[in-house]
Coordinates of C-alpha atoms in Angstrom, one line a residue:
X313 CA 0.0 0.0 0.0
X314 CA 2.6 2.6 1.3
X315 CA 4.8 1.4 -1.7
X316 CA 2.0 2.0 -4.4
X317 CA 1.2 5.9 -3.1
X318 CA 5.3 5.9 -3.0
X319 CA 5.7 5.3 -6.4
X320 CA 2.5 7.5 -7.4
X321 CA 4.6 10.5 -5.4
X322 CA 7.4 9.4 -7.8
X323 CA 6.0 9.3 -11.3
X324 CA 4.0 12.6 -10.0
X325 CA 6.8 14.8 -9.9
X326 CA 8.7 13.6 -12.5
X327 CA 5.5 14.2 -15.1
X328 CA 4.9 17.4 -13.3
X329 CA 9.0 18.3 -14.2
X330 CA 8.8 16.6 -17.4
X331 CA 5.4 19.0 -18.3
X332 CA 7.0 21.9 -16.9
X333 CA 10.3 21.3 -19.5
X334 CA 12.0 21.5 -15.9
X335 CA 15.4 20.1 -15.3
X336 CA 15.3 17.9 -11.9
X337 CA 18.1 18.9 -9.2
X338 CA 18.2 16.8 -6.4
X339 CA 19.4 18.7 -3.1
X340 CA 19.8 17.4 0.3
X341 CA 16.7 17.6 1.9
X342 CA 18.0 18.8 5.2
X343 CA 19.1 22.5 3.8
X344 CA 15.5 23.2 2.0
X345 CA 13.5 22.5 5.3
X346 CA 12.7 25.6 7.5
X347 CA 10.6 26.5 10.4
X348 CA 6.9 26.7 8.3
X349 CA 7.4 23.7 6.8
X350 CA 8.7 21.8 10.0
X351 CA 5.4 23.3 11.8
X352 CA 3.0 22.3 8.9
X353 CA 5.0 19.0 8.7
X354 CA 4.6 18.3 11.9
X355 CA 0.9 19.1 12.0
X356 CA -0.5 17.2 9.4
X357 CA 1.9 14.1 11.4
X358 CA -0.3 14.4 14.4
X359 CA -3.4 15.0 12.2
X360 CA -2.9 11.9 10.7
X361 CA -2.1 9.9 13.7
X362 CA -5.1 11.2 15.0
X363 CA -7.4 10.0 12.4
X364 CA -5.9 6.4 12.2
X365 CA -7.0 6.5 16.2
X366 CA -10.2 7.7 15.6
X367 CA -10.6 5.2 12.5
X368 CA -9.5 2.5 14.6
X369 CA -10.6 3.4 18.4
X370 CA -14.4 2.2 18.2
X371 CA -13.0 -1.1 16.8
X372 CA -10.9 -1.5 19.8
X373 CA -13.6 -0.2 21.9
X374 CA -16.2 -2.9 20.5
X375 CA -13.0 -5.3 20.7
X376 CA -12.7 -5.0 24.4
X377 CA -16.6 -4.5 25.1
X378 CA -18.3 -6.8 23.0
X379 CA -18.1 -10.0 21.7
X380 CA -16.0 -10.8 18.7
X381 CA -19.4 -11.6 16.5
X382 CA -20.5 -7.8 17.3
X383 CA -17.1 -6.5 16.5
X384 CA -18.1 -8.3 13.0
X385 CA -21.2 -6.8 12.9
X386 CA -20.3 -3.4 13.3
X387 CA -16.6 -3.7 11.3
X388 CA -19.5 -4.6 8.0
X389 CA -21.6 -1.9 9.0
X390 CA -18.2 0.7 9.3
X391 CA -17.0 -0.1 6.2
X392 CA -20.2 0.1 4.0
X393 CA -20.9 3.6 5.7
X394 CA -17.4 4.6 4.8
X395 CA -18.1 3.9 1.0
X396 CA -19.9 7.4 1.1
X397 CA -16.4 9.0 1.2
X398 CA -15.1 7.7 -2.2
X399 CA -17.0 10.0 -4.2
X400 CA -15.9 13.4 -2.1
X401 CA -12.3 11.5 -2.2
X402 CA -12.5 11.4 -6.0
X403 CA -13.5 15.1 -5.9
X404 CA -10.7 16.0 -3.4
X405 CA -8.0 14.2 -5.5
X406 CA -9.0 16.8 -8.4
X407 CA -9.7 19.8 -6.5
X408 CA -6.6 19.9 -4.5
X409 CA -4.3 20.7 -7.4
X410 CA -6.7 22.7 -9.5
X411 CA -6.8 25.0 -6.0
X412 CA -3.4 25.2 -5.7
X413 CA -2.5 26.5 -9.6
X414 CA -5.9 28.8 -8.5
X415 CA -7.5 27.0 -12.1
X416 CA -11.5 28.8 -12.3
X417 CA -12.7 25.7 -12.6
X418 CA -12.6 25.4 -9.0
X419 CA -13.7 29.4 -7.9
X420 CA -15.8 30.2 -5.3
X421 CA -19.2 30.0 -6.8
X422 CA -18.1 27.2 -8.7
X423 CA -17.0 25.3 -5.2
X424 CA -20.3 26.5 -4.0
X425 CA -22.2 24.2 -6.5
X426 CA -19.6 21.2 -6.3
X427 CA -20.4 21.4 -2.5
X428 CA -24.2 21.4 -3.3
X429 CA -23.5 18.1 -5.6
X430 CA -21.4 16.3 -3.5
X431 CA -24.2 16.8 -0.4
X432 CA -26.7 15.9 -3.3
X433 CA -25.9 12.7 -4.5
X434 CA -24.6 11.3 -1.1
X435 CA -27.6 12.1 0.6
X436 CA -29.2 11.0 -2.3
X437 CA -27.4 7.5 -2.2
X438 CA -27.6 7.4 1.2
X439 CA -31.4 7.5 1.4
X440 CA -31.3 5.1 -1.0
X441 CA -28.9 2.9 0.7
X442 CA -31.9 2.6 3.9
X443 CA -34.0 0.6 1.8
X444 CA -30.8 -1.5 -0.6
X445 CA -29.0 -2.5 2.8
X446 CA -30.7 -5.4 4.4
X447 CA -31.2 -6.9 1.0
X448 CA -27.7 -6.5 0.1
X449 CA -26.4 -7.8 3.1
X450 CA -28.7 -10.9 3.0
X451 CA -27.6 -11.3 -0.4
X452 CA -24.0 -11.0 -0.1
X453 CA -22.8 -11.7 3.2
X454 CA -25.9 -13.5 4.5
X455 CA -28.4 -13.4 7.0
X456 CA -26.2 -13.2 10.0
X457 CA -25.2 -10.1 9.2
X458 CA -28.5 -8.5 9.1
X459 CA -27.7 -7.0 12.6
X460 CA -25.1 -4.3 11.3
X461 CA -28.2 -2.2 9.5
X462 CA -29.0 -0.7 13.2
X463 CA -25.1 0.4 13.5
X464 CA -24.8 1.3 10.0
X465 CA -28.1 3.7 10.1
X466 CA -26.3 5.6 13.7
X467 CA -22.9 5.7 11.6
X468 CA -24.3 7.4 7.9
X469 CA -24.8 10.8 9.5
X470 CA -21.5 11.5 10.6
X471 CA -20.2 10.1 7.7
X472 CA -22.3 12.1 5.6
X473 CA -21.0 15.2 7.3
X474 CA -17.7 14.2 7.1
X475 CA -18.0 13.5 3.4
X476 CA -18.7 17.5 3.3
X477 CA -15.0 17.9 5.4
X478 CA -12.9 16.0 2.8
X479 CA -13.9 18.6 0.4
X480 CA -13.5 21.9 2.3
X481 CA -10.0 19.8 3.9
X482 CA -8.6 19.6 -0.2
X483 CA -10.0 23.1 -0.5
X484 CA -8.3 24.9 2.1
X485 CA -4.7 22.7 1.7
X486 CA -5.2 23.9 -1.6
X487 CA -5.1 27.9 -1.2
X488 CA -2.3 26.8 1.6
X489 CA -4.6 27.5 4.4
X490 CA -4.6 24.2 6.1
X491 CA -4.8 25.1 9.4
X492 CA -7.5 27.9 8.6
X493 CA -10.1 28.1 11.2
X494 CA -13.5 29.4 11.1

């Protein structure tokens, strides 16, 4: 996994040098770091340790609470719920970089409407997800699972909101305003 979004980084840059008709220098890394980008640096480090806990802390709550059969239940329900936040990832992946080279594709009003669709179609998809979810459990993971709608229905509105968060998050670490606060 960590390999894959390694050698992403690397083709990345070299296309981005390539495209800009760029010649690449390599420097030692040490000399180019300074005190904003140690800060911001360390930052998104804690930021991102935080979020593993918080993606991982209800399993290990459920772990040491409940049996191993509702950790199940509830790991199902997790996952399905998190499916909601492919579509504002796919978003994110374009509107980061067209916010940073400040492309009007992505202005403010234009942001506005993006916002609007994203909210659209997941509650959209979510509503209709109520109704799909029992019978595509039964279907595809069987009737034993049937228990995970109940978790799954408490879990969809935060992931729902959150959905809205990965969009302003790639906005705002666009414009280079990451640690903006409102």
């Amino acid at each position: 996994f960590t390999g894959m979004y390694v050698a992403n980084a690397f083709i990345a840059v070299i296309l981005a040098f390539w495209h800009a008709d760029e010649k690449i220098v390599l420097k030692n890394p040490l000399r180019i770091l300074n005190k904003d980008m140690m800060k911001y640096s360390l930052t998104v480090y804690v930021g991102n340790l935080l979020q593993f806990f918080a993606y991982r802390m209800d399993i290990w709550f459920m772990d040491h609470y409940q049996s191993k059969q509702a950790v199940g239940i509830y790991a199902l329900a997790s996952k399905i719920a998190q499916l909601w936040w492919l579509f504002p990832q796919l978003i994110a992946l374009l509107l980061f970089p067209l916010t940073a080279l400040e492309h009007g594709s992505v202005a403010k009003n234009k942001f506005r409407k993006m916002m609007v669709y994203n909210v659209s179609v997941s509650l959209g998809s979510a509503v209709a997800a109520i109704f799909i979810f029992p019978v595509f459990v039964d279907k595809v993971v069987g009737v034993a699972f049937l228990p995970s709608y109940a978790p799954f229905l408490y879990l969809l509105p935060g992931v729902l909101l959150f959905s809205i968060n990965i969009l302003l998050a790639a906005r705002l670490a666009g414009k280079g305003r990451s640690e903006e606060r409102r």
